Coordinates of C-alpha atoms and ligand atoms in Angstrom, one line a residue:
X95 CA 82.0 7.8 -42.3
X96 CA 79.1 9.1 -40.2
X97 CA 75.6 8.8 -41.4
X98 CA 73.2 11.4 -40.0
X99 CA 69.7 10.3 -39.1
X100 CA 66.9 12.7 -39.0
X101 CA 65.6 13.4 -35.5
X102 CA 62.8 10.8 -34.7
X103 CA 59.5 12.7 -34.8
X104 CA 57.1 11.3 -32.3
X105 CA 53.4 11.9 -32.0
X106 CA 52.1 13.4 -28.8
X107 CA 49.9 10.8 -27.0
X108 CA 46.5 12.0 -25.9
X109 CA 44.7 9.5 -23.6
X110 CA 41.2 10.3 -22.5
X111 CA 40.8 10.6 -18.7
X112 CA 37.5 10.9 -17.0
X113 CA 37.5 13.7 -14.3
X114 CA 34.8 11.8 -12.5
X115 CA 37.3 9.0 -11.7
X116 CA 39.0 11.2 -9.1
X117 CA 37.7 12.6 -5.8
X118 CA 39.3 14.0 -2.7
X119 CA 38.9 13.2 1.0
X120 CA 37.9 14.8 3.2
X121 CA 36.2 17.1 0.7
X122 CA 36.3 20.2 2.9
X123 CA 39.9 19.8 3.9
X124 CA 42.4 21.9 1.9
X125 CA 45.4 21.3 4.2
X126 CA 46.2 17.8 3.1
X127 CA 43.4 16.2 1.1
X128 CA 43.9 12.6 -0.1
X129 CA 43.1 11.5 -3.7
X130 CA 40.7 8.6 -4.3
X131 CA 40.9 7.1 -7.8
X132 CA 38.0 4.8 -8.8
X133 CA 39.2 3.5 -12.2
X134 CA 42.3 1.4 -12.6
X135 CA 43.1 2.7 -16.1
X136 CA 42.8 6.3 -14.8
X137 CA 45.4 5.5 -12.2
X138 CA 47.8 4.0 -14.8
X139 CA 47.5 7.1 -17.0
X140 CA 47.9 9.5 -14.0
X141 CA 51.0 7.6 -12.7
X142 CA 52.5 7.7 -16.2
X143 CA 52.0 11.5 -16.4
X144 CA 53.6 11.9 -12.9
X145 CA 56.6 9.9 -13.9
X146 CA 57.2 12.1 -17.0
X147 CA 57.0 15.1 -14.8
X148 CA 59.4 13.6 -12.2
X149 CA 61.8 13.2 -15.2
X150 CA 61.6 16.9 -16.0
X151 CA 59.2 16.4 -19.0
X152 CA 56.3 18.8 -19.7
X153 CA 52.8 17.4 -19.9
X154 CA 49.6 19.3 -21.0
X155 CA 46.8 19.0 -18.4
X156 CA 43.2 20.1 -18.2
X157 CA 42.3 22.6 -15.6
X158 CA 38.9 24.2 -14.9
X159 CA 40.0 27.4 -16.8
X160 CA 42.1 26.3 -19.8
X161 CA 44.6 23.6 -20.6
X162 CA 48.0 24.1 -18.9
X163 CA 51.5 23.1 -20.0
X164 CA 52.8 21.7 -16.7
X165 CA 56.3 21.0 -15.4
X166 CA 58.0 20.5 -12.0
X167 CA 58.1 24.0 -10.5
X168 CA 61.2 23.2 -8.5
X169 CA 63.2 22.1 -11.6
X170 CA 65.0 24.8 -13.7
X171 CA 65.6 22.2 -16.4
X172 CA 61.9 21.4 -16.6
X173 CA 60.8 25.0 -16.6
X174 CA 63.3 25.8 -19.4
X175 CA 61.4 23.2 -21.5
X176 CA 58.1 25.1 -20.9
X177 CA 59.5 28.3 -22.3
X178 CA 61.1 26.6 -25.3
X179 CA 58.0 24.5 -26.1
X180 CA 55.6 27.3 -26.3
X181 CA 58.1 29.9 -27.4
X182 CA 57.3 32.1 -24.4
X183 CA 59.3 35.2 -23.7
X184 CA 61.7 34.5 -20.9
X185 CA 60.7 37.4 -18.8
X186 CA 57.0 36.4 -18.5
X187 CA 56.7 34.5 -15.2
X188 CA 54.7 31.4 -14.6
X189 CA 51.8 30.5 -12.3
X190 CA 52.7 27.8 -9.8
X191 CA 49.9 25.2 -9.1
X192 CA 49.5 23.5 -5.7
X193 CA 47.1 20.8 -4.5
X194 CA 47.1 21.5 -0.7
X195 CA 47.6 24.4 1.7
X196 CA 50.5 22.4 3.1
X197 CA 52.2 22.5 -0.3
X198 CA 51.5 26.2 -0.5
X199 CA 53.1 26.9 2.8
X200 CA 56.2 24.9 1.8
X201 CA 57.0 27.4 -1.0
X202 CA 56.4 30.6 1.0
X203 CA 59.0 32.5 3.0
X204 CA 58.6 31.5 6.7
X205 CA 55.9 29.0 5.5
X206 CA 53.3 31.7 6.2
X207 CA 50.3 32.7 4.2
X208 CA 49.7 36.5 4.3
X209 CA 46.5 37.0 6.4
X210 CA 44.9 39.2 3.8
X211 CA 44.5 36.1 1.6
X212 CA 42.9 33.8 4.1
X213 CA 39.3 34.7 3.5
X214 CA 39.8 34.7 -0.2
X215 CA 41.4 31.2 -0.1
X216 CA 38.6 30.0 2.1
X217 CA 36.0 31.2 -0.4
X218 CA 37.5 30.5 -3.8
X219 CA 40.1 27.7 -3.5
X220 CA 40.3 25.3 -5.1
X221 CA 39.2 27.3 -8.2
X222 CA 40.0 29.8 -10.9
X223 CA 41.8 32.3 -8.7
X224 CA 45.6 33.0 -8.8
X225 CA 47.1 35.0 -6.0
X226 CA 50.3 37.0 -5.9
X227 CA 52.5 35.9 -2.9
X228 CA 56.1 36.7 -1.7
X229 CA 58.6 34.3 -3.3
X230 CA 61.0 32.1 -1.4
X231 CA 64.2 30.5 -2.8
X232 CA 62.4 27.2 -3.4
X233 CA 60.9 28.6 -6.6
X234 CA 63.8 29.0 -9.1
X235 CA 64.4 32.4 -10.7
X236 CA 63.6 31.1 -14.1
X237 CA 60.0 30.4 -13.2
X238 CA 59.6 33.8 -11.7
X239 CA 62.2 36.4 -12.0
X240 CA 60.3 38.5 -9.5
X241 CA 60.1 39.1 -5.8
X242 CA 56.6 37.6 -5.9
X243 CA 55.2 34.4 -7.2
X244 CA 51.7 33.7 -8.7
X245 CA 50.0 30.6 -7.1
X246 CA 46.8 28.8 -7.7
X247 CA 45.0 25.7 -6.3
X248 CA 43.0 24.4 -9.3
X249 CA 39.7 22.6 -8.7
X250 CA 39.9 20.4 -11.8
X251 CA 40.1 16.8 -10.4
X252 CA 42.8 15.7 -12.9
X253 CA 45.0 18.7 -12.2
X254 CA 44.5 18.2 -8.4
X255 CA 45.2 14.5 -8.5
X256 CA 48.3 14.9 -10.7
X257 CA 49.9 17.5 -8.5
X258 CA 49.2 15.4 -5.4
X259 CA 50.6 12.3 -7.1
X260 CA 53.8 14.2 -8.1
X261 CA 54.3 15.6 -4.5
X262 CA 55.7 18.9 -5.9
X263 CA 53.9 22.0 -7.3
X264 CA 53.5 22.3 -11.1
X265 CA 54.4 25.5 -13.0
X266 CA 51.9 25.8 -15.8
X267 CA 51.2 28.5 -18.3
X268 CA 48.3 28.0 -20.8
X269 CA 49.2 25.2 -23.2
X270 CA 49.1 27.2 -26.4
X271 CA 51.9 28.5 -28.6
X272 CA 52.7 32.0 -27.2
X273 CA 50.3 34.6 -28.6
X274 CA 47.5 32.1 -29.6
X275 CA 44.2 31.8 -27.9
X276 CA 44.4 29.5 -24.8
X277 CA 43.4 25.9 -25.4
X278 CA 40.1 24.7 -24.0
X279 CA 39.9 21.2 -25.5
X280 CA 42.8 18.7 -25.9
X281 CA 42.8 19.0 -29.7
X282 CA 43.7 22.7 -29.4
X283 CA 46.9 21.7 -27.6
X284 CA 47.7 19.1 -30.2
X285 CA 47.2 21.6 -33.0
X286 CA 49.8 24.0 -31.3
X287 CA 52.2 21.5 -29.7
X288 CA 52.0 18.1 -31.5
X289 CA 55.3 16.3 -31.5
X290 CA 56.8 18.9 -29.1
X291 CA 55.5 17.2 -25.9
X292 CA 55.1 13.6 -25.0
X293 CA 51.6 13.7 -23.4
X294 CA 48.3 15.6 -23.2
X295 CA 45.8 14.4 -20.7
X296 CA 42.4 14.8 -22.4
X297 CA 39.9 15.7 -19.7
X298 CA 37.3 17.1 -22.1
X299 CA 36.3 20.8 -22.4
X300 CA 37.5 23.1 -19.7
X301 CA 34.6 24.3 -17.5
X302 CA 35.3 28.1 -17.6
X303 CA 37.1 28.5 -20.9
X304 CA 39.0 31.7 -19.8
X305 CA 42.1 31.8 -17.6
X306 CA 42.1 32.4 -13.8
X307 CA 41.6 35.8 -12.2
X308 CA 45.0 37.1 -11.0
X309 CA 44.6 38.9 -7.7
X310 CA 47.4 41.0 -6.1
X311 CA 46.4 41.7 -2.5
X312 CA 50.0 42.5 -1.5
X313 CA 49.1 45.9 -2.9
X314 CA 46.9 48.3 -1.1
X315 CA 44.1 48.5 -2.1
X316 CA 44.0 45.0 -3.6
X317 CA 43.9 44.7 -7.4
X318 CA 42.8 42.3 -10.1
X319 CA 45.7 42.3 -12.5
X320 CA 43.9 40.0 -14.9
X321 CA 40.1 39.4 -14.8
X322 CA 39.2 35.7 -15.1
X323 CA 37.1 32.9 -13.7
X324 CA 36.3 34.5 -10.3
X325 CA 34.4 37.7 -10.9
X326 CA 35.2 41.2 -9.5
X327 CA 31.7 41.2 -8.0
X328 CA 32.2 38.0 -6.1
X329 CA 35.7 38.9 -4.9
X330 CA 34.6 42.3 -3.6
X331 CA 32.2 40.5 -1.3
X332 CA 35.0 38.9 0.7
X333 CA 36.4 40.4 3.9
X334 CA 39.4 42.6 3.1
X335 CA 38.5 43.1 -0.6
X336 CA 36.0 46.0 -0.1
X337 CA 38.3 48.4 -1.9
X338 CA 39.2 46.0 -4.7
X339 CA 40.2 47.6 -8.0
X340 CA 40.6 46.3 -11.5
X341 CA 43.8 47.1 -13.4
X342 CA 43.2 49.3 -16.5
X343 CA 39.7 49.9 -15.5
X344 CA 40.1 51.7 -12.2
X345 CA 43.8 52.6 -12.4
X346 CA 47.0 52.3 -14.4
X347 CA 50.4 51.8 -12.8
X348 CA 53.3 53.1 -14.8
X349 CA 55.7 50.7 -13.1
X350 CA 53.4 47.7 -13.9
X351 CA 53.1 48.8 -17.5
X352 CA 56.9 48.4 -17.9
X353 CA 57.1 44.8 -16.6
X354 CA 55.7 41.7 -18.2
X355 CA 53.9 40.7 -15.1
X356 CA 50.7 42.5 -15.7
X357 CA 49.1 39.8 -17.7
X358 CA 48.8 40.7 -21.3
X359 CA 50.2 44.2 -21.2
X360 CA 53.6 43.6 -22.8
X361 CA 53.0 40.7 -25.2
X362 CA 50.6 39.9 -27.9
X363 CA 47.8 37.6 -26.6
X364 CA 44.9 35.5 -27.6
X365 CA 45.3 36.2 -31.3
X366 CA 44.0 33.8 -34.0
X367 CA 45.5 33.9 -37.5
X368 CA 42.5 35.9 -38.8
X369 CA 42.3 39.5 -37.9
X370 CA 39.7 40.2 -35.3
X371 CA 37.4 43.3 -35.4
X372 CA 35.6 43.9 -32.2
X373 CA 32.3 46.0 -32.1
X374 CA 31.8 47.6 -28.8
X375 CA 30.1 50.5 -27.1
X376 CA 32.0 53.7 -26.5
X377 CA 33.3 54.3 -23.0
X378 CA 31.2 57.1 -21.6
X379 CA 33.5 59.7 -20.0
X380 CA 32.6 61.3 -16.7
X381 CA 30.6 58.3 -15.4
X382 CA 33.5 56.9 -13.5
X383 CA 33.1 55.7 -10.0
X384 CA 36.8 55.7 -9.9
X385 CA 39.1 56.5 -7.0
X386 CA 42.4 58.2 -7.8
X387 CA 45.4 56.2 -6.7
X388 CA 47.9 58.2 -4.7
X389 CA 49.9 55.8 -2.6
X390 CA 53.6 55.3 -3.4
X391 CA 53.7 51.8 -4.7
X392 CA 50.8 52.4 -7.0
X393 CA 51.3 55.7 -9.0
X394 CA 48.3 55.8 -11.2
X395 CA 46.0 58.1 -12.9
X396 CA 42.2 58.2 -13.1
X397 CA 40.4 56.3 -15.8
X398 CA 36.7 56.4 -16.5
X399 CA 34.8 53.3 -15.8
X400 CA 33.1 51.5 -18.6
X401 CA 29.4 51.6 -17.7
X402 CA 27.9 48.1 -18.0
X403 CA 25.7 47.8 -21.0
X404 CA 24.1 45.0 -22.9
X405 CA 23.1 45.2 -26.5
X406 CA 19.4 46.1 -26.6
X407 CA 17.0 45.9 -29.5
X408 CA 17.5 49.6 -30.1
X409 CA 21.2 49.2 -30.5
X410 CA 20.9 46.4 -33.1
X411 CA 20.3 48.8 -36.0
X412 CA 23.5 50.7 -35.3
X413 CA 25.4 47.5 -34.9
X414 CA 24.1 46.2 -38.2
X415 CA 25.1 49.3 -40.1
X416 CA 28.5 49.5 -38.4
X417 CA 29.2 45.9 -39.4
X418 CA 28.0 46.5 -43.0
X419 CA 30.2 49.5 -43.3
X420 CA 33.2 47.6 -41.9
X421 CA 32.6 44.6 -44.2
X422 CA 32.6 47.0 -47.2
X423 CA 36.0 48.3 -46.2
X424 CA 37.4 44.9 -45.5
X425 CA 36.2 43.7 -48.9
X426 CA 37.9 46.5 -50.7
X427 CA 41.1 45.5 -48.8
X428 CA 40.8 42.0 -50.4
X429 CA 39.2 40.0 -47.6
X430 CA 36.7 37.4 -48.7
X431 CA 36.0 35.1 -45.8
X432 CA 34.2 36.5 -42.8
X433 CA 33.6 34.8 -39.5
X434 CA 30.9 36.3 -37.3
X435 CA 30.8 35.6 -33.6
X436 CA 27.3 36.6 -32.3
X437 CA 26.2 37.2 -28.7
X438 CA 22.7 38.4 -29.5
X439 CA 20.1 36.6 -31.4
X440 CA 19.4 38.9 -34.4
X441 CA 22.0 41.5 -34.8
X442 CA 24.2 40.1 -37.6
X443 CA 22.0 37.8 -39.6
X444 CA 21.3 40.4 -42.2
X445 CA 24.8 40.0 -43.5
X446 CA 24.0 36.5 -44.6
X447 CA 20.3 36.8 -45.3
X448 CA 19.8 40.2 -47.0
X449 CA 23.2 40.6 -48.6
X450 CA 21.8 42.3 -51.7
X451 CA 20.0 45.1 -49.8
X452 CA 22.8 45.5 -47.2
X453 CA 25.8 45.9 -49.5
X454 CA 26.6 48.3 -52.3
X455 CA 29.6 46.2 -53.4
X456 CA 28.8 43.2 -55.6
X457 CA 32.0 41.3 -54.6
X458 CA 31.4 37.7 -53.7
X459 CA 32.3 36.7 -50.2
X460 CA 31.5 34.0 -47.7
X461 CA 30.2 34.3 -44.1
X462 CA 30.4 31.7 -41.3
X463 CA 28.4 32.5 -38.2
X464 CA 28.8 31.1 -34.7
X465 CA 26.8 31.8 -31.6
X466 CA 29.2 32.5 -28.7
X467 CA 26.4 32.5 -26.1
X468 CA 23.8 35.0 -24.8
X469 CA 25.1 38.5 -24.0
X470 CA 23.0 38.2 -20.8
X471 CA 25.0 35.0 -19.8
X472 CA 28.7 36.1 -20.0
X473 CA 29.7 32.7 -18.5
X474 CA 28.4 31.1 -21.7
X475 CA 30.4 33.5 -23.9
X476 CA 33.6 32.9 -21.8
X477 CA 33.1 29.1 -22.1
X478 CA 33.0 29.3 -26.0
X479 CA 35.2 32.3 -26.8
X480 CA 38.6 30.7 -27.4
X481 CA 37.1 27.6 -28.9
X482 CA 35.2 29.7 -31.5
X483 CA 38.2 31.8 -32.3
X484 CA 40.2 28.7 -33.1
X485 CA 37.3 27.1 -35.1
X486 CA 37.2 30.3 -37.3
X487 CA 40.9 29.8 -38.0
X488 CA 40.4 26.2 -38.7
X489 CA 37.8 27.2 -41.3
X490 CA 40.3 29.6 -42.9
X491 CA 38.5 32.9 -42.2
X492 CA 40.3 36.1 -43.2
X493 CA 38.5 38.2 -40.7
X494 CA 36.5 37.5 -37.5
X495 CA 33.9 40.1 -36.5
X496 CA 32.9 39.9 -32.9
X497 CA 30.1 41.5 -30.9
X498 CA 31.2 42.9 -27.5
X499 CA 29.2 42.4 -24.3
X500 CA 28.8 44.2 -21.0
X501 CA 31.6 44.0 -18.5
X502 CA 29.4 42.6 -15.8
X503 CA 30.6 39.4 -14.1
X504 CA 32.5 37.1 -16.5
X505 CA 32.0 39.8 -19.2
X506 CA 34.9 41.7 -17.7
X507 CA 37.3 38.8 -18.6
X508 CA 35.6 38.3 -22.0
X509 CA 36.1 41.9 -23.0
X510 CA 39.7 41.9 -21.7
X511 CA 40.6 39.0 -23.9
X512 CA 38.7 40.3 -26.9
X513 CA 40.3 43.7 -26.7
X514 CA 43.7 42.0 -26.7
X515 CA 42.8 39.8 -29.6
X516 CA 41.4 42.6 -31.7
X517 CA 43.4 44.3 -34.4
X518 CA 40.6 46.9 -34.7
X519 CA 38.0 48.0 -32.2
X520 CA 34.9 49.7 -33.6
X521 CA 33.0 51.8 -31.1
X522 CA 29.4 52.6 -31.7
Ligands
LIG866 O1 43.9 29.8 -15.6 C1 45.1 30.0 -15.6 O2 45.7 30.9 -14.9 C2 46.0 29.1 -16.6 C3 45.9 27.7 -16.1 C4 46.8 26.8 -16.9 O3 46.2 27.6 -14.7 N1 47.3 29.6 -16.6 C5 47.7 30.7 -17.2 O4 49.1 31.0 -17.2 O5 46.9 31.5 -17.8 P1 49.7 32.1 -18.2 O6 51.2 31.9 -18.0 O7 49.2 31.9 -19.5 O8 49.3 33.4 -17.5 C6 49.8 33.8 -16.3 C7 49.8 35.2 -16.1 C8 50.9 35.8 -17.0 O9 50.4 36.8 -17.8 C9 52.0 36.4 -16.0 O10 52.5 37.6 -16.5 C10 51.2 36.6 -14.7 O11 50.2 35.6 -14.8 N2 52.1 36.4 -13.6 C11 52.8 35.4 -13.3 N3 53.6 35.6 -12.2 C12 53.3 36.9 -11.8 C13 53.7 37.7 -10.7 N4 54.6 37.3 -9.9 N5 53.1 39.0 -10.7 C14 52.2 39.4 -11.5 N6 51.8 38.6 -12.6 C15 52.3 37.4 -12.7
LIG867 MG1 48.6 32.3 -21.4

């Protein structure tokens, strides 16, 4: 007789780790920096995480962008666990994280960094920039079923120290269940992956709140495949990046559309449980500053550029009436709980304050408002966006109404994520 025992459920441990306990010497050397750990307990926790990773476990770690679900990039068994844990489609390749240029060279064919990337690395690493590089056999096919590999050198002290301690690069996608908004605090990871992973290192809220910029400079001209923490404006300043383009904004590549490697194109992304309605400006046609792509590895067609705009006082009336109209429709479809994510100070308050005069319908409904940040400070909006989307879900909203912002600076990444999260986009 055999008795079957239920699988032992374990809680995911989530120790707090102070990023200030780690620093790197010499601070300007990226070739082989050494980690200095000032707190004994931080050292114990870091060593424990490294040991799990050495044993092919996955561990969630803070980075300066979002939390990552890390595993040994050289181990097919460990990488299989990443895909299974977050239910990620097998054909969506992972970013490999390094903590020194020596480690980067180790994973490149001929140990050589393509010269086009040197000024970019010099300026933005360590930091929220991922670059597309030729792949060598050291990276297993399961991590990256592509001739290229995406690599990043994070600046977050905990991520850097952990990779250095491991001595091997870490493959890490964002540590959310596939399709959900990326986690920017440790409790987001727990709410998606509790009991599925042994450890989350809680390093507090991520500094940027949106994922890294993915840059492909193996193409000519270089292109941002996914806007993120390093802005288009800043990258364009760097030697070799003068002709930089943004995918979907300046060109579309039919070939890229068919592969999962253009971040976010093939799969559902960043979606909370509630449906998201995004209010944004129309894209004015004919104002494009857009080059036509005609080289062979980049067959594109011309798109108009979204002209950067912020919501001005004069726009607020039209925003208000668009939202009121939308809410009426959503009410008749049975929705009763509305979350509003504001980026300007006064645009949406009438919904809560002057409900009687704004709405024809007498149906009762509730409204929860959150301030994402000022439309004039897109970095604030980026910092709060995923967190606020998740908070709206936690409060059981049926619908989240979000104000769009201009595509200037971090606004490009914010609008990219919002358009992917939105089930409906209302242009005004
Ligand atoms: O900030 C970040 O980048 C975070 C943190 C944890 O580092 N990571 C992250 O990973 O956002 P993930 O897997 O959620 O997004 C990586 C994106 C994917 O959409 C993938 O398609 C793309 O990078 N990617 C990976 N390898 C690629 C390649 N060889 N060519 C083009 N795109 C690639
Ligand atoms: Mg992701």
